[in-house]
Amino acid sequence: MNEYCLKAWVTGRVQGVGFRAASRAQALREGLTGHARNLGDGRVEVLLCGEQAAVDRVVRWLWQGPPASRVTHVECEKVDVASPSAFELG
């Protein structure tokens, strides 16, 4: 398996609606590691590492998010980082 890491910044109503926990659940379902963190500007940062096809599936899900969220934009960037051993919430 080729390790692929991508960082996504999700904009909209994404804090206080279970977005980080739902992102973690989606990532774990796909066998990915990384993190989901609230940012001070109201966005959520999501790092996804694993098989590229699985990362792409979770990125597509980020545009939808959990039912209480309202995503208006997702910005992605491939990153060269050491793959974390788990998926953490921050």
PDB file of N, CA and C in Angstrom:
ATOM      1  N   MET A   1       0.846  -1.191   0.000  1.00  0.00           N
ATOM      2  CA  MET A   1       0.000   0.000   0.000  1.00  0.00           C
ATOM      3  C   MET A   1       0.884   1.244   0.000  1.00  0.00           C
ATOM      4  N   ASN A   2       0.624   2.153  -0.905  1.00  0.00           N
ATOM      5  CA  ASN A   2       1.347   3.418  -0.936  1.00  0.00           C
ATOM      6  C   ASN A   2       0.687   4.388   0.022  1.00  0.00           C
ATOM      7  N   GLU A   3       1.496   4.980   0.903  1.00  0.00           N
ATOM      8  CA  GLU A   3       0.970   5.925   1.883  1.00  0.00           C
ATOM      9  C   GLU A   3       0.810   7.290   1.223  1.00  0.00           C
ATOM     10  N   TYR A   4      -0.360   7.838   1.354  1.00  0.00           N
ATOM     11  CA  TYR A   4      -0.715   9.117   0.735  1.00  0.00           C
ATOM     12  C   TYR A   4      -1.331   9.968   1.832  1.00  0.00           C
ATOM     13  N   CYS A   5      -0.877  11.190   1.989  1.00  0.00           N
ATOM     14  CA  CYS A   5      -1.426  12.081   3.020  1.00  0.00           C
ATOM     15  C   CYS A   5      -1.951  13.355   2.385  1.00  0.00           C
ATOM     16  N   LEU A   6      -3.099  13.767   2.842  1.00  0.00           N
ATOM     17  CA  LEU A   6      -3.752  14.957   2.326  1.00  0.00           C
ATOM     18  C   LEU A   6      -4.329  15.731   3.503  1.00  0.00           C
ATOM     19  N   LYS A   7      -4.180  17.034   3.470  1.00  0.00           N
ATOM     20  CA  LYS A   7      -4.757  17.894   4.502  1.00  0.00           C
ATOM     21  C   LYS A   7      -5.921  18.649   3.872  1.00  0.00           C
ATOM     22  N   ALA A   8      -7.042  18.674   4.573  1.00  0.00           N
ATOM     23  CA  ALA A   8      -8.238  19.371   4.097  1.00  0.00           C
ATOM     24  C   ALA A   8      -8.668  20.393   5.144  1.00  0.00           C
ATOM     25  N   TRP A   9      -9.089  21.557   4.657  1.00  0.00           N
ATOM     26  CA  TRP A   9      -9.639  22.593   5.520  1.00  0.00           C
ATOM     27  C   TRP A   9     -11.096  22.769   5.121  1.00  0.00           C
ATOM     28  N   VAL A  10     -11.979  22.506   6.071  1.00  0.00           N
ATOM     29  CA  VAL A  10     -13.414  22.484   5.793  1.00  0.00           C
ATOM     30  C   VAL A  10     -14.057  23.727   6.386  1.00  0.00           C
ATOM     31  N   THR A  11     -14.794  24.450   5.549  1.00  0.00           N
ATOM     32  CA  THR A  11     -15.429  25.714   5.928  1.00  0.00           C
ATOM     33  C   THR A  11     -16.943  25.549   5.941  1.00  0.00           C
ATOM     34  N   GLY A  12     -17.591  26.293   6.806  1.00  0.00           N
ATOM     35  CA  GLY A  12     -19.050  26.290   6.913  1.00  0.00           C
ATOM     36  C   GLY A  12     -19.451  26.110   8.367  1.00  0.00           C
ATOM     37  N   ARG A  13     -20.635  25.555   8.584  1.00  0.00           N
ATOM     38  CA  ARG A  13     -21.057  25.240   9.959  1.00  0.00           C
ATOM     39  C   ARG A  13     -20.501  23.855  10.268  1.00  0.00           C
ATOM     40  N   VAL A  14     -19.255  23.833  10.765  1.00  0.00           N
ATOM     41  CA  VAL A  14     -18.555  22.573  10.977  1.00  0.00           C
ATOM     42  C   VAL A  14     -18.009  22.410  12.392  1.00  0.00           C
ATOM     43  N   GLN A  15     -18.212  23.416  13.241  1.00  0.00           N
ATOM     44  CA  GLN A  15     -17.811  23.282  14.642  1.00  0.00           C
ATOM     45  C   GLN A  15     -19.056  23.222  15.505  1.00  0.00           C
ATOM     46  N   GLY A  16     -19.018  22.339  16.509  1.00  0.00           N
ATOM     47  CA  GLY A  16     -20.152  22.183  17.420  1.00  0.00           C
ATOM     48  C   GLY A  16     -21.290  21.351  16.845  1.00  0.00           C
ATOM     49  N   VAL A  17     -21.020  20.603  15.767  1.00  0.00           N
ATOM     50  CA  VAL A  17     -22.064  19.799  15.117  1.00  0.00           C
ATOM     51  C   VAL A  17     -21.628  18.343  14.954  1.00  0.00           C
ATOM     52  N   GLY A  18     -20.558  17.935  15.636  1.00  0.00           N
ATOM     53  CA  GLY A  18     -20.077  16.563  15.547  1.00  0.00           C
ATOM     54  C   GLY A  18     -19.247  16.264  14.313  1.00  0.00           C
ATOM     55  N   PHE A  19     -18.736  17.306  13.664  1.00  0.00           N
ATOM     56  CA  PHE A  19     -17.994  17.112  12.419  1.00  0.00           C
ATOM     57  C   PHE A  19     -16.699  16.335  12.636  1.00  0.00           C
ATOM     58  N   ARG A  20     -15.957  16.670  13.676  1.00  0.00           N
ATOM     59  CA  ARG A  20     -14.680  15.978  13.913  1.00  0.00           C
ATOM     60  C   ARG A  20     -14.899  14.497  14.197  1.00  0.00           C
ATOM     61  N   ALA A  21     -15.846  14.176  15.061  1.00  0.00           N
ATOM     62  CA  ALA A  21     -16.108  12.770  15.400  1.00  0.00           C
ATOM     63  C   ALA A  21     -16.609  11.995  14.182  1.00  0.00           C
ATOM     64  N   ALA A  22     -17.462  12.614  13.385  1.00  0.00           N
ATOM     65  CA  ALA A  22     -17.969  11.952  12.181  1.00  0.00           C
ATOM     66  C   ALA A  22     -16.844  11.759  11.162  1.00  0.00           C
ATOM     67  N   SER A  23     -15.935  12.734  11.065  1.00  0.00           N
ATOM     68  CA  SER A  23     -14.783  12.602  10.165  1.00  0.00           C
ATOM     69  C   SER A  23     -13.904  11.440  10.606  1.00  0.00           C
ATOM     70  N   ARG A  24     -13.694  11.330  11.906  1.00  0.00           N
ATOM     71  CA  ARG A  24     -12.894  10.224  12.447  1.00  0.00           C
ATOM     72  C   ARG A  24     -13.547   8.889  12.110  1.00  0.00           C
ATOM     73  N   ALA A  25     -14.849   8.792  12.289  1.00  0.00           N
ATOM     74  CA  ALA A  25     -15.559   7.543  11.991  1.00  0.00           C
ATOM     75  C   ALA A  25     -15.415   7.167  10.518  1.00  0.00           C
ATOM     76  N   GLN A  26     -15.539   8.152   9.624  1.00  0.00           N
ATOM     77  CA  GLN A  26     -15.383   7.890   8.191  1.00  0.00           C
ATOM     78  C   GLN A  26     -13.958   7.431   7.879  1.00  0.00           C
ATOM     79  N   ALA A  27     -12.976   8.104   8.468  1.00  0.00           N
ATOM     80  CA  ALA A  27     -11.576   7.759   8.224  1.00  0.00           C
ATOM     81  C   ALA A  27     -11.271   6.349   8.723  1.00  0.00           C
ATOM     82  N   LEU A  28     -11.741   6.024   9.909  1.00  0.00           N
ATOM     83  CA  LEU A  28     -11.480   4.690  10.458  1.00  0.00           C
ATOM     84  C   LEU A  28     -12.153   3.614   9.623  1.00  0.00           C
ATOM     85  N   ARG A  29     -13.342   3.902   9.128  1.00  0.00           N
ATOM     86  CA  ARG A  29     -14.055   2.960   8.259  1.00  0.00           C
ATOM     87  C   ARG A  29     -13.232   2.644   7.009  1.00  0.00           C
ATOM     88  N   GLU A  30     -12.452   3.624   6.552  1.00  0.00           N
ATOM     89  CA  GLU A  30     -11.621   3.457   5.354  1.00  0.00           C
ATOM     90  C   GLU A  30     -10.195   3.007   5.679  1.00  0.00           C
ATOM     91  N   GLY A  31      -9.902   2.803   6.971  1.00  0.00           N
ATOM     92  CA  GLY A  31      -8.565   2.356   7.362  1.00  0.00           C
ATOM     93  C   GLY A  31      -7.509   3.444   7.342  1.00  0.00           C
ATOM     94  N   LEU A  32      -7.923   4.694   7.515  1.00  0.00           N
ATOM     95  CA  LEU A  32      -7.004   5.828   7.450  1.00  0.00           C
ATOM     96  C   LEU A  32      -6.557   6.277   8.838  1.00  0.00           C
ATOM     97  N   THR A  33      -5.450   6.985   8.880  1.00  0.00           N
ATOM     98  CA  THR A  33      -4.983   7.639  10.095  1.00  0.00           C
ATOM     99  C   THR A  33      -4.955   9.137   9.846  1.00  0.00           C
ATOM    100  N   GLY A  34      -4.730   9.917  10.904  1.00  0.00           N
ATOM    101  CA  GLY A  34      -4.646  11.365  10.748  1.00  0.00           C
ATOM    102  C   GLY A  34      -5.214  12.081  11.953  1.00  0.00           C
ATOM    103  N   HIS A  35      -5.879  13.208  11.690  1.00  0.00           N
ATOM    104  CA  HIS A  35      -6.498  13.968  12.773  1.00  0.00           C
ATOM    105  C   HIS A  35      -7.618  14.847  12.238  1.00  0.00           C
ATOM    106  N   ALA A  36      -8.450  15.314  13.149  1.00  0.00           N
ATOM    107  CA  ALA A  36      -9.458  16.334  12.859  1.00  0.00           C
ATOM    108  C   ALA A  36      -9.388  17.332  14.002  1.00  0.00           C
ATOM    109  N   ARG A  37      -9.177  18.607  13.663  1.00  0.00           N
ATOM    110  CA  ARG A  37      -8.981  19.653  14.679  1.00  0.00           C
ATOM    111  C   ARG A  37      -9.791  20.887  14.336  1.00  0.00           C
ATOM    112  N   ASN A  38     -10.403  21.467  15.358  1.00  0.00           N
ATOM    113  CA  ASN A  38     -11.053  22.762  15.190  1.00  0.00           C
ATOM    114  C   ASN A  38      -9.976  23.834  15.071  1.00  0.00           C
ATOM    115  N   LEU A  39     -10.180  24.782  14.173  1.00  0.00           N
ATOM    116  CA  LEU A  39      -9.282  25.922  14.029  1.00  0.00           C
ATOM    117  C   LEU A  39      -9.957  27.164  14.606  1.00  0.00           C
ATOM    118  N   GLY A  40      -9.162  28.110  15.005  1.00  0.00           N
ATOM    119  CA  GLY A  40      -9.675  29.331  15.611  1.00  0.00           C
ATOM    120  C   GLY A  40     -10.550  30.168  14.697  1.00  0.00           C
ATOM    121  N   ASP A  41     -10.427  29.969  13.380  1.00  0.00           N
ATOM    122  CA  ASP A  41     -11.220  30.758  12.436  1.00  0.00           C
ATOM    123  C   ASP A  41     -12.559  30.098  12.082  1.00  0.00           C
ATOM    124  N   GLY A  42     -12.914  29.011  12.788  1.00  0.00           N
ATOM    125  CA  GLY A  42     -14.200  28.358  12.559  1.00  0.00           C
ATOM    126  C   GLY A  42     -14.153  27.170  11.617  1.00  0.00           C
ATOM    127  N   ARG A  43     -13.003  26.943  10.975  1.00  0.00           N
ATOM    128  CA  ARG A  43     -12.871  25.796  10.089  1.00  0.00           C
ATOM    129  C   ARG A  43     -12.441  24.557  10.875  1.00  0.00           C
ATOM    130  N   VAL A  44     -12.511  23.408  10.211  1.00  0.00           N
ATOM    131  CA  VAL A  44     -11.960  22.166  10.746  1.00  0.00           C
ATOM    132  C   VAL A  44     -10.854  21.719   9.804  1.00  0.00           C
ATOM    133  N   GLU A  45      -9.705  21.363  10.382  1.00  0.00           N
ATOM    134  CA  GLU A  45      -8.587  20.821   9.617  1.00  0.00           C
ATOM    135  C   GLU A  45      -8.614  19.309   9.763  1.00  0.00           C
ATOM    136  N   VAL A  46      -8.550  18.607   8.638  1.00  0.00           N
ATOM    137  CA  VAL A  46      -8.567  17.148   8.644  1.00  0.00           C
ATOM    138  C   VAL A  46      -7.339  16.647   7.893  1.00  0.00           C
ATOM    139  N   LEU A  47      -6.538  15.819   8.567  1.00  0.00           N
ATOM    140  CA  LEU A  47      -5.403  15.154   7.932  1.00  0.00           C
ATOM    141  C   LEU A  47      -5.804  13.709   7.696  1.00  0.00           C
ATOM    142  N   LEU A  48      -5.655  13.249   6.467  1.00  0.00           N
ATOM    143  CA  LEU A  48      -6.008  11.878   6.099  1.00  0.00           C
ATOM    144  C   LEU A  48      -4.793  11.208   5.481  1.00  0.00           C
ATOM    145  N   CYS A  49      -4.400  10.044   6.020  1.00  0.00           N
ATOM    146  CA  CYS A  49      -3.255   9.299   5.498  1.00  0.00           C
ATOM    147  C   CYS A  49      -3.633   7.842   5.289  1.00  0.00           C
ATOM    148  N   GLY A  50      -3.239   7.318   4.136  1.00  0.00           N
ATOM    149  CA  GLY A  50      -3.514   5.925   3.815  1.00  0.00           C
ATOM    150  C   GLY A  50      -3.551   5.736   2.316  1.00  0.00           C
ATOM    151  N   GLU A  51      -4.323   4.768   1.870  1.00  0.00           N
ATOM    152  CA  GLU A  51      -4.462   4.497   0.442  1.00  0.00           C
ATOM    153  C   GLU A  51      -5.174   5.671  -0.233  1.00  0.00           C
ATOM    154  N   GLN A  52      -4.663   6.115  -1.381  1.00  0.00           N
ATOM    155  CA  GLN A  52      -5.200   7.312  -2.039  1.00  0.00           C
ATOM    156  C   GLN A  52      -6.690   7.193  -2.352  1.00  0.00           C
ATOM    157  N   ALA A  53      -7.148   6.043  -2.811  1.00  0.00           N
ATOM    158  CA  ALA A  53      -8.570   5.887  -3.137  1.00  0.00           C
ATOM    159  C   ALA A  53      -9.438   6.062  -1.891  1.00  0.00           C
ATOM    160  N   ALA A  54      -8.959   5.566  -0.747  1.00  0.00           N
ATOM    161  CA  ALA A  54      -9.709   5.714   0.508  1.00  0.00           C
ATOM    162  C   ALA A  54      -9.718   7.171   0.956  1.00  0.00           C
ATOM    163  N   VAL A  55      -8.570   7.844   0.818  1.00  0.00           N
ATOM    164  CA  VAL A  55      -8.494   9.273   1.151  1.00  0.00           C
ATOM    165  C   VAL A  55      -9.491  10.043   0.285  1.00  0.00           C
ATOM    166  N   ASP A  56      -9.529   9.751  -1.005  1.00  0.00           N
ATOM    167  CA  ASP A  56     -10.441  10.444  -1.919  1.00  0.00           C
ATOM    168  C   ASP A  56     -11.904  10.225  -1.528  1.00  0.00           C
ATOM    169  N   ARG A  57     -12.245   9.020  -1.081  1.00  0.00           N
ATOM    170  CA  ARG A  57     -13.634   8.755  -0.651  1.00  0.00           C
ATOM    171  C   ARG A  57     -14.003   9.598   0.562  1.00  0.00           C
ATOM    172  N   VAL A  58     -13.081   9.721   1.509  1.00  0.00           N
ATOM    173  CA  VAL A  58     -13.375  10.532   2.699  1.00  0.00           C
ATOM    174  C   VAL A  58     -13.446  12.013   2.333  1.00  0.00           C
ATOM    175  N   VAL A  59     -12.606  12.462   1.423  1.00  0.00           N
ATOM    176  CA  VAL A  59     -12.667  13.867   0.991  1.00  0.00           C
ATOM    177  C   VAL A  59     -14.031  14.153   0.362  1.00  0.00           C
ATOM    178  N   ARG A  60     -14.533  13.238  -0.448  1.00  0.00           N
ATOM    179  CA  ARG A  60     -15.876  13.442  -1.015  1.00  0.00           C
ATOM    180  C   ARG A  60     -16.916  13.534   0.098  1.00  0.00           C
ATOM    181  N   TRP A  61     -16.769  12.706   1.146  1.00  0.00           N
ATOM    182  CA  TRP A  61     -17.697  12.761   2.278  1.00  0.00           C
ATOM    183  C   TRP A  61     -17.584  14.099   3.012  1.00  0.00           C
ATOM    184  N   LEU A  62     -16.372  14.671   3.102  1.00  0.00           N
ATOM    185  CA  LEU A  62     -16.198  15.942   3.812  1.00  0.00           C
ATOM    186  C   LEU A  62     -17.102  17.032   3.248  1.00  0.00           C
ATOM    187  N   TRP A  63     -17.385  16.978   1.950  1.00  0.00           N
ATOM    188  CA  TRP A  63     -18.268  17.978   1.346  1.00  0.00           C
ATOM    189  C   TRP A  63     -19.693  17.859   1.875  1.00  0.00           C
ATOM    190  N   GLN A  64     -20.056  16.713   2.378  1.00  0.00           N
ATOM    191  CA  GLN A  64     -21.396  16.482   2.929  1.00  0.00           C
ATOM    192  C   GLN A  64     -21.386  16.673   4.441  1.00  0.00           C
ATOM    193  N   GLY A  65     -20.500  15.958   5.133  1.00  0.00           N
ATOM    194  CA  GLY A  65     -20.411  16.021   6.580  1.00  0.00           C
ATOM    195  C   GLY A  65     -21.605  15.377   7.255  1.00  0.00           C
ATOM    196  N   PRO A  66     -21.648  15.455   8.593  1.00  0.00           N
ATOM    197  CA  PRO A  66     -22.777  14.893   9.331  1.00  0.00           C
ATOM    198  C   PRO A  66     -24.036  15.753   9.125  1.00  0.00           C
ATOM    199  N   PRO A  67     -25.198  15.233   9.475  1.00  0.00           N
ATOM    200  CA  PRO A  67     -26.468  15.930   9.193  1.00  0.00           C
ATOM    201  C   PRO A  67     -26.563  17.370   9.717  1.00  0.00           C
ATOM    202  N   ALA A  68     -25.997  17.652  10.885  1.00  0.00           N
ATOM    203  CA  ALA A  68     -26.135  18.996  11.463  1.00  0.00           C
ATOM    204  C   ALA A  68     -25.176  20.019  10.845  1.00  0.00           C
ATOM    205  N   SER A  69     -24.244  19.567  10.035  1.00  0.00           N
ATOM    206  CA  SER A  69     -23.267  20.494   9.451  1.00  0.00           C
ATOM    207  C   SER A  69     -23.801  21.113   8.166  1.00  0.00           C
ATOM    208  N   ARG A  70     -23.124  22.162   7.739  1.00  0.00           N
ATOM    209  CA  ARG A  70     -23.405  22.782   6.444  1.00  0.00           C
ATOM    210  C   ARG A  70     -22.073  23.215   5.860  1.00  0.00           C
ATOM    211  N   VAL A  71     -21.520  22.376   5.013  1.00  0.00           N
ATOM    212  CA  VAL A  71     -20.201  22.619   4.431  1.00  0.00           C
ATOM    213  C   VAL A  71     -20.351  23.545   3.235  1.00  0.00           C
ATOM    214  N   THR A  72     -19.533  24.604   3.217  1.00  0.00           N
ATOM    215  CA  THR A  72     -19.559  25.535   2.093  1.00  0.00           C
ATOM    216  C   THR A  72     -18.314  25.440   1.217  1.00  0.00           C
ATOM    217  N   HIS A  73     -17.211  24.900   1.770  1.00  0.00           N
ATOM    218  CA  HIS A  73     -15.981  24.799   0.985  1.00  0.00           C
ATOM    219  C   HIS A  73     -15.045  23.784   1.625  1.00  0.00           C
ATOM    220  N   VAL A  74     -14.322  23.049   0.788  1.00  0.00           N
ATOM    221  CA  VAL A  74     -13.264  22.151   1.242  1.00  0.00           C
ATOM    222  C   VAL A  74     -12.036  22.435   0.387  1.00  0.00           C
ATOM    223  N   GLU A  75     -10.961  22.845   1.037  1.00  0.00           N
ATOM    224  CA  GLU A  75      -9.698  23.098   0.354  1.00  0.00           C
ATOM    225  C   GLU A  75      -8.732  21.975   0.721  1.00  0.00           C
ATOM    226  N   CYS A  76      -8.107  21.357  -0.263  1.00  0.00           N
ATOM    227  CA  CYS A  76      -7.226  20.214  -0.022  1.00  0.00           C
ATOM    228  C   CYS A  76      -5.818  20.477  -0.535  1.00  0.00           C
ATOM    229  N   GLU A  77      -4.865  19.856   0.144  1.00  0.00           N
ATOM    230  CA  GLU A  77      -3.465  19.956  -0.270  1.00  0.00           C
ATOM    231  C   GLU A  77      -2.762  18.655   0.097  1.00  0.00           C
ATOM    232  N   LYS A  78      -2.093  18.049  -0.882  1.00  0.00           N
ATOM    233  CA  LYS A  78      -1.287  16.865  -0.604  1.00  0.00           C
ATOM    234  C   LYS A  78      -0.106  17.311   0.250  1.00  0.00           C
ATOM    235  N   VAL A  79       0.192  16.564   1.296  1.00  0.00           N
ATOM    236  CA  VAL A  79       1.277  16.940   2.198  1.00  0.00           C
ATOM    237  C   VAL A  79       2.247  15.775   2.345  1.00  0.00           C
ATOM    238  N   ASP A  80       3.484  16.114   2.610  1.00  0.00           N
ATOM    239  CA  ASP A  80       4.533  15.118   2.842  1.00  0.00           C
ATOM    240  C   ASP A  80       4.842  15.109   4.331  1.00  0.00           C
ATOM    241  N   VAL A  81       4.141  14.270   5.071  1.00  0.00           N
ATOM    242  CA  VAL A  81       4.317  14.174   6.522  1.00  0.00           C
ATOM    243  C   VAL A  81       4.459  12.706   6.894  1.00  0.00           C
ATOM    244  N   ALA A  82       4.998  12.485   8.073  1.00  0.00           N
ATOM    245  CA  ALA A  82       5.055  11.118   8.600  1.00  0.00           C
ATOM    246  C   ALA A  82       3.617  10.708   8.944  1.00  0.00           C
ATOM    247  N   SER A  83       3.208   9.570   8.452  1.00  0.00           N
ATOM    248  CA  SER A  83       1.850   9.098   8.699  1.00  0.00           C
ATOM    249  C   SER A  83       1.651   8.780  10.172  1.00  0.00           C
ATOM    250  N   PRO A  84       0.629   9.361  10.799  1.00  0.00           N
ATOM    251  CA  PRO A  84       0.366   9.049  12.204  1.00  0.00           C
ATOM    252  C   PRO A  84      -0.051   7.580  12.373  1.00  0.00           C
ATOM    253  N   SER A  85       0.045   7.079  13.582  1.00  0.00           N
ATOM    254  CA  SER A  85      -0.294   5.682  13.834  1.00  0.00           C
ATOM    255  C   SER A  85      -1.782   5.491  14.136  1.00  0.00           C
ATOM    256  N   ALA A  86      -2.507   6.579  14.359  1.00  0.00           N
ATOM    257  CA  ALA A  86      -3.926   6.510  14.708  1.00  0.00           C
ATOM    258  C   ALA A  86      -4.635   7.723  14.124  1.00  0.00           C
ATOM    259  N   PHE A  87      -5.927   7.843  14.402  1.00  0.00           N
ATOM    260  CA  PHE A  87      -6.671   9.037  14.020  1.00  0.00           C
ATOM    261  C   PHE A  87      -7.075   9.741  15.309  1.00  0.00           C
ATOM    262  N   GLU A  88      -6.600  10.967  15.475  1.00  0.00           N
ATOM    263  CA  GLU A  88      -6.816  11.705  16.716  1.00  0.00           C
ATOM    264  C   GLU A  88      -7.740  12.897  16.500  1.00  0.00           C
ATOM    265  N   LEU A  89      -8.448  13.235  17.573  1.00  0.00           N
ATOM    266  CA  LEU A  89      -9.273  14.439  17.585  1.00  0.00           C
ATOM    267  C   LEU A  89      -8.545  15.502  18.370  1.00  0.00           C
ATOM    268  N   GLY A  90      -8.592  16.731  17.911  1.00  0.00           N
ATOM    269  CA  GLY A  90      -7.916  17.815  18.617  1.00  0.00           C
ATOM    270  C   GLY A  90      -8.777  19.039  18.686  1.00  0.00           C
TER     271      GLY A  90
END
